[in-house]
Amino acid sequence: MRKLMLMGLCMAAMVACKQEKPKTDFALEQQRDSLNQIISQKDNEIEDMMATMNEIEVGFREISEAENRVSIAKDGEGANKQQRIRENMQFIQQTMKQNRDLINKLRRQLRESTFKGESLKQTIENLAQQLEEKNQQIQQLRAELDAKDIHISELDENIANLNTDVSNLTAENSRKTETINAQDKELNTAWFVFGTKNELKEQNIYSDGKVLQQNFNKDYFTKIDIRIDKEIKLYSRNAKMLTAHPSSSYTLQRDANKQYVLRITNPQQFWSTSKYLVILVK
């Protein structure tokens, strides 16, 4: 009987051992699956944050490239210079905003993540600091552009003022030139007349042996430029000078038709005594 009871206990123990082993294996498997799930979740979170950081780094690189293009353009030449600067500055502004949003997203990802690494937190703060430094660089670039624009405006204003001054000076010079030309023309203008005694008397040019008395008819005279008109044909075989002119400054000679021709050999000297020439012909 005792043997039968002992055998029964042994059988029960064996059955119990067989039933206990599956429970232990199942618990271990659950723990392993849970750990793998946690690791997988952390991996996904880290991959998402790394992808965000890569976008931020690409943004910083593109901003730096756009800054270089603006720096080159602002000191360069070209008809589309202003447009290129404006387009690049708009791109920089948009990319800066995008990077700011991505850094905020990265902070939110870290805050909601099960991964609490201090090194990753410091990396995010470094990116935020880099964004602030980049913002200061952009502000400096804007200041340089503003100064350049002001300089260009001032230059345009100076050029406009200079053009106005030149126009005024040109107009003034034109007026002075016209005045000088008028004065010069007046200085080199003379009047002559030849006619019979009766003709000259009718115009109050010659009367009672006197020439060019008051109220003589100036319109009866012919106006000439003494620098050009140096020969006067009198169409007469008799001619007498009534106004006084230096004898060494002219000749009074007959042409092939035996008619007198006055040739002025020294205009300045000839007209120095009078700008009116009166010749009596028959």
mmCIF file of C-alpha atoms in Angstrom:
data_model
loop_
_atom_site.group_PDB
_atom_site.id
_atom_site.type_symbol
_atom_site.label_atom_id
_atom_site.label_comp_id
_atom_site.label_asym_id
_atom_site.label_seq_id
_atom_site.Cartn_x
_atom_site.Cartn_y
_atom_site.Cartn_z
ATOM 1 C CA MET A 1 0.000 0.000 0.000
ATOM 2 C CA ARG A 2 2.800 2.323 0.934
ATOM 3 C CA LYS A 3 4.472 1.477 -2.345
ATOM 4 C CA LEU A 4 1.328 2.277 -4.251
ATOM 5 C CA MET A 5 0.982 5.674 -2.526
ATOM 6 C CA LEU A 6 4.621 6.504 -3.221
ATOM 7 C CA MET A 7 4.213 5.604 -6.836
ATOM 8 C CA GLY A 8 1.093 7.752 -6.987
ATOM 9 C CA LEU A 9 2.901 10.763 -5.516
ATOM 10 C CA CYS A 10 5.731 10.357 -7.986
ATOM 11 C CA MET A 11 3.309 10.233 -10.865
ATOM 12 C CA ALA A 12 1.540 13.359 -9.588
ATOM 13 C CA ALA A 13 4.849 15.199 -9.243
ATOM 14 C CA MET A 14 5.835 14.283 -12.770
ATOM 15 C CA VAL A 15 2.508 15.511 -14.101
ATOM 16 C CA ALA A 16 2.878 18.737 -12.109
ATOM 17 C CA CYS A 17 6.353 19.311 -13.519
ATOM 18 C CA LYS A 18 5.115 18.775 -17.033
ATOM 19 C CA GLN A 19 2.306 21.309 -16.487
ATOM 20 C CA GLU A 20 4.582 23.975 -14.780
ATOM 21 C CA LYS A 21 7.172 24.210 -17.583
ATOM 22 C CA PRO A 22 4.844 25.624 -20.291
ATOM 23 C CA LYS A 23 3.720 28.454 -17.943
ATOM 24 C CA THR A 24 7.345 29.554 -17.369
ATOM 25 C CA ASP A 25 8.217 29.461 -21.076
ATOM 26 C CA PHE A 26 5.126 31.506 -21.951
ATOM 27 C CA ALA A 27 6.034 34.238 -19.432
ATOM 28 C CA LEU A 28 9.582 34.453 -20.751
ATOM 29 C CA GLU A 29 8.291 34.662 -24.300
ATOM 30 C CA GLN A 30 5.935 37.475 -23.321
ATOM 31 C CA GLN A 31 8.784 39.399 -21.670
ATOM 32 C CA ARG A 32 10.975 38.885 -24.727
ATOM 33 C CA ASP A 33 8.223 40.103 -27.082
ATOM 34 C CA SER A 34 7.570 43.119 -24.883
ATOM 35 C CA LEU A 35 11.280 43.990 -24.846
ATOM 36 C CA ASN A 36 11.524 43.616 -28.623
ATOM 37 C CA GLN A 37 8.483 45.852 -28.995
ATOM 38 C CA ILE A 38 10.087 48.496 -26.760
ATOM 39 C CA ILE A 39 13.351 48.275 -28.699
ATOM 40 C CA SER A 40 11.474 48.485 -32.003
ATOM 41 C CA GLN A 41 9.498 51.485 -30.742
ATOM 42 C CA LYS A 42 12.678 53.230 -29.613
ATOM 43 C CA ASP A 43 14.323 52.453 -32.951
ATOM 44 C CA ASN A 44 11.374 53.963 -34.835
ATOM 45 C CA GLU A 45 11.380 57.040 -32.608
ATOM 46 C CA ILE A 46 15.126 57.494 -33.043
ATOM 47 C CA GLU A 47 14.828 57.002 -36.813
ATOM 48 C CA ASP A 48 12.059 59.630 -36.974
ATOM 49 C CA MET A 49 14.146 62.104 -34.964
ATOM 50 C CA MET A 50 17.234 61.397 -37.085
ATOM 51 C CA ALA A 51 15.193 62.023 -40.262
ATOM 52 C CA THR A 52 14.016 65.350 -38.809
ATOM 53 C CA MET A 53 17.601 66.327 -37.911
ATOM 54 C CA ASN A 54 18.722 65.482 -41.455
ATOM 55 C CA GLU A 55 16.035 67.816 -42.848
ATOM 56 C CA ILE A 56 17.276 70.578 -40.535
ATOM 57 C CA GLU A 57 20.898 70.080 -41.636
ATOM 58 C CA VAL A 58 19.864 70.193 -45.311
ATOM 59 C CA GLY A 59 17.955 73.409 -44.581
ATOM 60 C CA PHE A 60 21.016 75.030 -42.973
ATOM 61 C CA ARG A 61 23.180 74.039 -45.940
ATOM 62 C CA GLU A 62 20.696 75.480 -48.444
ATOM 63 C CA ILE A 63 20.441 78.706 -46.397
ATOM 64 C CA SER A 64 24.243 79.101 -46.451
ATOM 65 C CA GLU A 65 24.306 78.547 -50.221
ATOM 66 C CA ALA A 66 21.563 81.153 -50.704
ATOM 67 C CA GLU A 67 23.496 83.592 -48.464
ATOM 68 C CA ASN A 68 26.549 83.177 -50.694
ATOM 69 C CA ARG A 69 24.458 83.856 -53.799
ATOM 70 C CA VAL A 70 23.071 87.041 -52.225
ATOM 71 C CA SER A 71 26.553 88.211 -51.159
ATOM 72 C CA ILE A 72 27.852 87.701 -54.695
ATOM 73 C CA ALA A 73 24.821 89.354 -56.285
ATOM 74 C CA LYS A 74 24.809 92.452 -54.047
ATOM 75 C CA ASP A 75 28.349 93.358 -55.145
ATOM 76 C CA GLY A 76 27.821 92.271 -58.726
ATOM 77 C CA GLU A 77 26.237 93.717 -61.832
ATOM 78 C CA GLY A 78 23.398 92.709 -64.107
ATOM 79 C CA ALA A 79 19.918 93.779 -65.100
ATOM 80 C CA ASN A 80 18.256 91.064 -62.911
ATOM 81 C CA LYS A 81 20.472 91.675 -59.862
ATOM 82 C CA GLN A 82 17.636 92.956 -57.656
ATOM 83 C CA GLN A 83 15.359 90.081 -58.680
ATOM 84 C CA ARG A 84 18.014 87.437 -57.868
ATOM 85 C CA ILE A 85 18.630 88.985 -54.445
ATOM 86 C CA ARG A 86 14.904 89.170 -53.725
ATOM 87 C CA GLU A 87 14.317 85.525 -54.739
ATOM 88 C CA ASN A 88 17.209 84.219 -52.616
ATOM 89 C CA MET A 89 16.170 86.272 -49.578
ATOM 90 C CA GLN A 90 12.627 84.903 -49.878
ATOM 91 C CA PHE A 91 14.053 81.361 -50.064
ATOM 92 C CA ILE A 92 16.193 82.009 -46.956
ATOM 93 C CA GLN A 93 13.192 83.347 -45.045
ATOM 94 C CA GLN A 94 11.048 80.333 -45.979
ATOM 95 C CA THR A 95 13.802 77.820 -45.125
ATOM 96 C CA MET A 96 14.510 79.526 -41.782
ATOM 97 C CA LYS A 97 10.828 79.184 -40.879
ATOM 98 C CA GLN A 98 10.868 75.542 -41.985
ATOM 99 C CA ASN A 99 13.925 74.798 -39.808
ATOM 100 C CA ARG A 100 12.331 76.549 -36.832
ATOM 101 C CA ASP A 101 9.215 74.378 -37.231
ATOM 102 C CA LEU A 102 11.359 71.225 -37.569
ATOM 103 C CA ILE A 103 13.301 72.016 -34.377
ATOM 104 C CA ASN A 104 10.019 72.484 -32.508
ATOM 105 C CA LYS A 105 8.865 69.161 -33.970
ATOM 106 C CA LEU A 106 12.102 67.530 -32.785
ATOM 107 C CA ARG A 107 11.570 68.841 -29.257
ATOM 108 C CA ARG A 108 8.031 67.481 -29.283
ATOM 109 C CA GLN A 109 9.254 64.090 -30.529
ATOM 110 C CA LEU A 110 11.815 63.883 -27.731
ATOM 111 C CA ARG A 111 9.270 64.965 -25.121
ATOM 112 C CA GLU A 112 6.779 62.290 -26.207
ATOM 113 C CA SER A 113 9.420 59.630 -26.754
ATOM 114 C CA THR A 114 10.280 56.810 -24.345
ATOM 115 C CA PHE A 115 13.911 57.562 -25.162
ATOM 116 C CA LYS A 116 15.253 60.212 -22.781
ATOM 117 C CA GLY A 117 18.898 60.468 -23.872
ATOM 118 C CA GLU A 118 20.633 63.644 -22.671
ATOM 119 C CA SER A 119 22.948 63.661 -25.682
ATOM 120 C CA LEU A 120 19.981 63.901 -28.062
ATOM 121 C CA LYS A 121 18.485 66.705 -25.990
ATOM 122 C CA GLN A 122 21.796 68.606 -26.179
ATOM 123 C CA THR A 123 21.925 68.046 -29.946
ATOM 124 C CA ILE A 124 18.488 69.646 -30.320
ATOM 125 C CA GLU A 125 19.574 72.648 -28.231
ATOM 126 C CA ASN A 126 22.687 72.991 -30.408
ATOM 127 C CA LEU A 127 20.480 73.069 -33.505
ATOM 128 C CA ALA A 128 18.328 75.767 -31.891
ATOM 129 C CA GLN A 129 21.465 77.790 -31.107
ATOM 130 C CA GLN A 130 22.668 77.329 -34.682
ATOM 131 C CA LEU A 131 19.307 78.610 -35.903
ATOM 132 C CA GLU A 132 19.640 81.721 -33.714
ATOM 133 C CA GLU A 133 23.178 82.391 -34.982
ATOM 134 C CA LYS A 134 21.974 81.939 -38.553
ATOM 135 C CA ASN A 135 19.143 84.381 -37.873
ATOM 136 C CA GLN A 136 21.686 86.977 -36.699
ATOM 137 C CA GLN A 137 23.712 86.402 -39.876
ATOM 138 C CA ILE A 138 20.575 86.942 -41.965
ATOM 139 C CA GLN A 139 19.823 90.161 -40.072
ATOM 140 C CA GLN A 140 23.368 91.350 -40.784
ATOM 141 C CA LEU A 141 22.923 90.471 -44.445
ATOM 142 C CA ARG A 142 19.627 92.386 -44.489
ATOM 143 C CA ALA A 143 21.397 95.391 -42.956
ATOM 144 C CA GLU A 144 24.068 95.216 -45.663
ATOM 145 C CA LEU A 145 21.385 95.029 -48.342
ATOM 146 C CA ASP A 146 19.513 97.951 -46.782
ATOM 147 C CA ALA A 147 22.737 99.952 -46.706
ATOM 148 C CA LYS A 148 23.375 98.979 -50.305
ATOM 149 C CA ASP A 149 19.855 99.996 -51.284
ATOM 150 C CA ILE A 150 20.246 103.313 -49.445
ATOM 151 C CA HIS A 151 23.583 103.834 -51.176
ATOM 152 C CA ILE A 152 22.028 103.075 -54.543
ATOM 153 C CA SER A 153 19.109 105.413 -53.779
ATOM 154 C CA GLU A 154 21.518 108.132 -52.733
ATOM 155 C CA LEU A 155 23.572 107.479 -55.844
ATOM 156 C CA ASP A 156 20.445 107.669 -57.995
ATOM 157 C CA GLU A 157 19.488 110.879 -56.202
ATOM 158 C CA ASN A 158 22.991 112.258 -56.662
ATOM 159 C CA ILE A 159 22.918 111.292 -60.329
ATOM 160 C CA ALA A 160 19.483 112.877 -60.700
ATOM 161 C CA ASN A 161 20.731 116.011 -58.937
ATOM 162 C CA LEU A 162 23.869 115.948 -61.049
ATOM 163 C CA ASN A 163 21.784 115.587 -64.201
ATOM 164 C CA THR A 164 19.625 118.482 -63.019
ATOM 165 C CA ASP A 165 22.737 120.533 -62.297
ATOM 166 C CA VAL A 166 24.158 119.603 -65.686
ATOM 167 C CA SER A 167 20.856 120.497 -67.347
ATOM 168 C CA ASN A 168 20.742 123.789 -65.475
ATOM 169 C CA LEU A 169 24.387 124.419 -66.281
ATOM 170 C CA THR A 170 23.780 123.499 -69.909
ATOM 171 C CA ALA A 171 20.785 125.816 -70.040
ATOM 172 C CA GLU A 172 22.781 128.562 -68.334
ATOM 173 C CA ASN A 173 25.701 127.975 -70.686
ATOM 174 C CA SER A 174 23.292 128.036 -73.609
ATOM 175 C CA ARG A 175 21.909 131.344 -72.395
ATOM 176 C CA LYS A 176 25.417 132.670 -71.885
ATOM 177 C CA THR A 177 26.443 131.357 -75.288
ATOM 178 C CA GLU A 178 23.418 132.972 -76.866
ATOM 179 C CA THR A 179 24.232 136.207 -75.047
ATOM 180 C CA ILE A 180 27.878 136.016 -76.081
ATOM 181 C CA ASN A 181 26.906 135.133 -79.631
ATOM 182 C CA ALA A 182 24.435 137.990 -79.667
ATOM 183 C CA GLN A 183 27.038 140.343 -78.246
ATOM 184 C CA ASP A 184 29.643 138.988 -80.624
ATOM 185 C CA LYS A 185 27.256 139.333 -83.518
ATOM 186 C CA GLU A 186 26.441 142.849 -82.438
ATOM 187 C CA LEU A 187 30.125 143.684 -82.129
ATOM 188 C CA ASN A 188 30.711 142.325 -85.616
ATOM 189 C CA THR A 189 27.627 143.844 -87.184
ATOM 190 C CA ALA A 190 27.825 146.925 -89.351
ATOM 191 C CA TRP A 191 25.510 148.764 -91.723
ATOM 192 C CA PHE A 192 26.217 150.283 -95.093
ATOM 193 C CA VAL A 193 24.332 152.261 -97.672
ATOM 194 C CA PHE A 194 25.168 153.803 -101.003
ATOM 195 C CA GLY A 195 22.955 156.102 -103.007
ATOM 196 C CA THR A 196 22.640 159.339 -104.865
ATOM 197 C CA LYS A 197 22.538 162.650 -103.061
ATOM 198 C CA ASN A 198 18.763 162.874 -103.377
ATOM 199 C CA GLU A 199 18.240 159.286 -102.204
ATOM 200 C CA LEU A 200 20.377 159.821 -99.129
ATOM 201 C CA LYS A 201 18.739 163.146 -98.414
ATOM 202 C CA GLU A 202 15.257 161.640 -98.554
ATOM 203 C CA GLN A 203 16.276 159.202 -95.784
ATOM 204 C CA ASN A 204 17.867 161.973 -93.667
ATOM 205 C CA ILE A 205 21.204 160.214 -94.076
ATOM 206 C CA TYR A 206 23.023 163.050 -95.855
ATOM 207 C CA SER A 207 21.882 166.650 -95.808
ATOM 208 C CA ASP A 208 23.612 170.028 -96.067
ATOM 209 C CA GLY A 209 27.031 168.392 -96.199
ATOM 210 C CA LYS A 210 26.433 166.496 -92.983
ATOM 211 C CA VAL A 211 26.074 162.727 -92.664
ATOM 212 C CA LEU A 212 24.157 160.608 -90.174
ATOM 213 C CA GLN A 213 22.326 163.348 -88.380
ATOM 214 C CA GLN A 214 19.466 162.664 -85.997
ATOM 215 C CA ASN A 215 16.409 160.756 -87.200
ATOM 216 C CA PHE A 216 18.104 159.137 -90.190
ATOM 217 C CA ASN A 217 16.359 156.061 -91.530
ATOM 218 C CA LYS A 218 18.315 153.095 -90.215
ATOM 219 C CA ASP A 219 16.055 150.663 -92.066
ATOM 220 C CA TYR A 220 17.466 151.954 -95.319
ATOM 221 C CA PHE A 221 20.844 150.445 -94.458
ATOM 222 C CA THR A 222 21.997 146.913 -95.245
ATOM 223 C CA LYS A 223 23.238 144.924 -92.269
ATOM 224 C CA ILE A 224 26.416 142.873 -92.702
ATOM 225 C CA ASP A 225 28.801 140.725 -90.672
ATOM 226 C CA ILE A 226 32.171 142.466 -90.842
ATOM 227 C CA ARG A 227 33.978 139.113 -90.487
ATOM 228 C CA ILE A 228 32.334 137.813 -93.649
ATOM 229 C CA ASP A 229 31.299 140.717 -95.836
ATOM 230 C CA LYS A 230 34.504 142.377 -96.972
ATOM 231 C CA GLU A 231 33.556 143.407 -100.496
ATOM 232 C CA ILE A 232 30.761 145.772 -101.508
ATOM 233 C CA LYS A 233 29.889 146.385 -105.154
ATOM 234 C CA LEU A 234 28.684 149.957 -105.705
ATOM 235 C CA TYR A 235 27.472 149.594 -109.328
ATOM 236 C CA SER A 236 28.624 153.105 -110.138
ATOM 237 C CA ARG A 237 31.534 154.785 -111.907
ATOM 238 C CA ASN A 238 31.513 157.587 -109.352
ATOM 239 C CA ALA A 239 31.840 156.899 -105.618
ATOM 240 C CA LYS A 240 32.782 158.980 -102.617
ATOM 241 C CA MET A 241 33.156 157.905 -99.000
ATOM 242 C CA LEU A 242 31.012 160.150 -96.758
ATOM 243 C CA THR A 243 31.784 158.458 -93.421
ATOM 244 C CA ALA A 244 35.323 158.490 -92.035
ATOM 245 C CA HIS A 245 37.294 155.228 -92.150
ATOM 246 C CA PRO A 246 41.059 154.703 -92.023
ATOM 247 C CA SER A 247 42.346 154.856 -95.586
ATOM 248 C CA SER A 248 44.814 152.052 -94.936
ATOM 249 C CA SER A 249 42.015 149.626 -94.129
ATOM 250 C CA TYR A 250 40.320 149.560 -97.558
ATOM 251 C CA THR A 251 40.651 150.036 -101.293
ATOM 252 C CA LEU A 252 38.169 151.619 -103.664
ATOM 253 C CA GLN A 253 38.857 150.332 -107.164
ATOM 254 C CA ARG A 254 37.071 149.847 -110.462
ATOM 255 C CA ASP A 255 36.120 146.442 -111.764
ATOM 256 C CA ALA A 256 36.092 145.274 -115.403
ATOM 257 C CA ASN A 257 32.957 147.330 -116.014
ATOM 258 C CA LYS A 258 34.655 150.458 -114.691
ATOM 259 C CA GLN A 259 32.319 150.391 -111.689
ATOM 260 C CA TYR A 260 33.659 150.899 -108.200
ATOM 261 C CA VAL A 261 34.071 148.064 -105.722
ATOM 262 C CA LEU A 262 34.916 148.661 -102.056
ATOM 263 C CA ARG A 263 37.275 146.027 -100.653
ATOM 264 C CA ILE A 264 37.846 146.093 -96.898
ATOM 265 C CA THR A 265 41.328 144.770 -96.172
ATOM 266 C CA ASN A 266 41.321 145.306 -92.399
ATOM 267 C CA PRO A 267 37.765 144.982 -91.039
ATOM 268 C CA GLN A 268 38.583 145.717 -87.396
ATOM 269 C CA GLN A 269 40.404 148.884 -88.273
ATOM 270 C CA PHE A 270 37.932 149.929 -90.961
ATOM 271 C CA TRP A 271 34.900 149.712 -88.673
ATOM 272 C CA SER A 272 36.666 151.054 -85.579
ATOM 273 C CA THR A 273 35.618 154.636 -86.268
ATOM 274 C CA SER A 274 31.991 153.931 -87.205
ATOM 275 C CA LYS A 275 29.719 150.954 -87.709
ATOM 276 C CA TYR A 276 27.830 152.876 -90.365
ATOM 277 C CA LEU A 277 29.217 153.268 -93.873
ATOM 278 C CA VAL A 278 27.746 155.846 -96.237
ATOM 279 C CA ILE A 279 28.909 156.132 -99.847
ATOM 280 C CA LEU A 280 27.697 158.743 -102.285
ATOM 281 C CA VAL A 281 27.329 157.508 -105.857
ATOM 282 C CA LYS A 282 26.179 159.121 -109.072
#
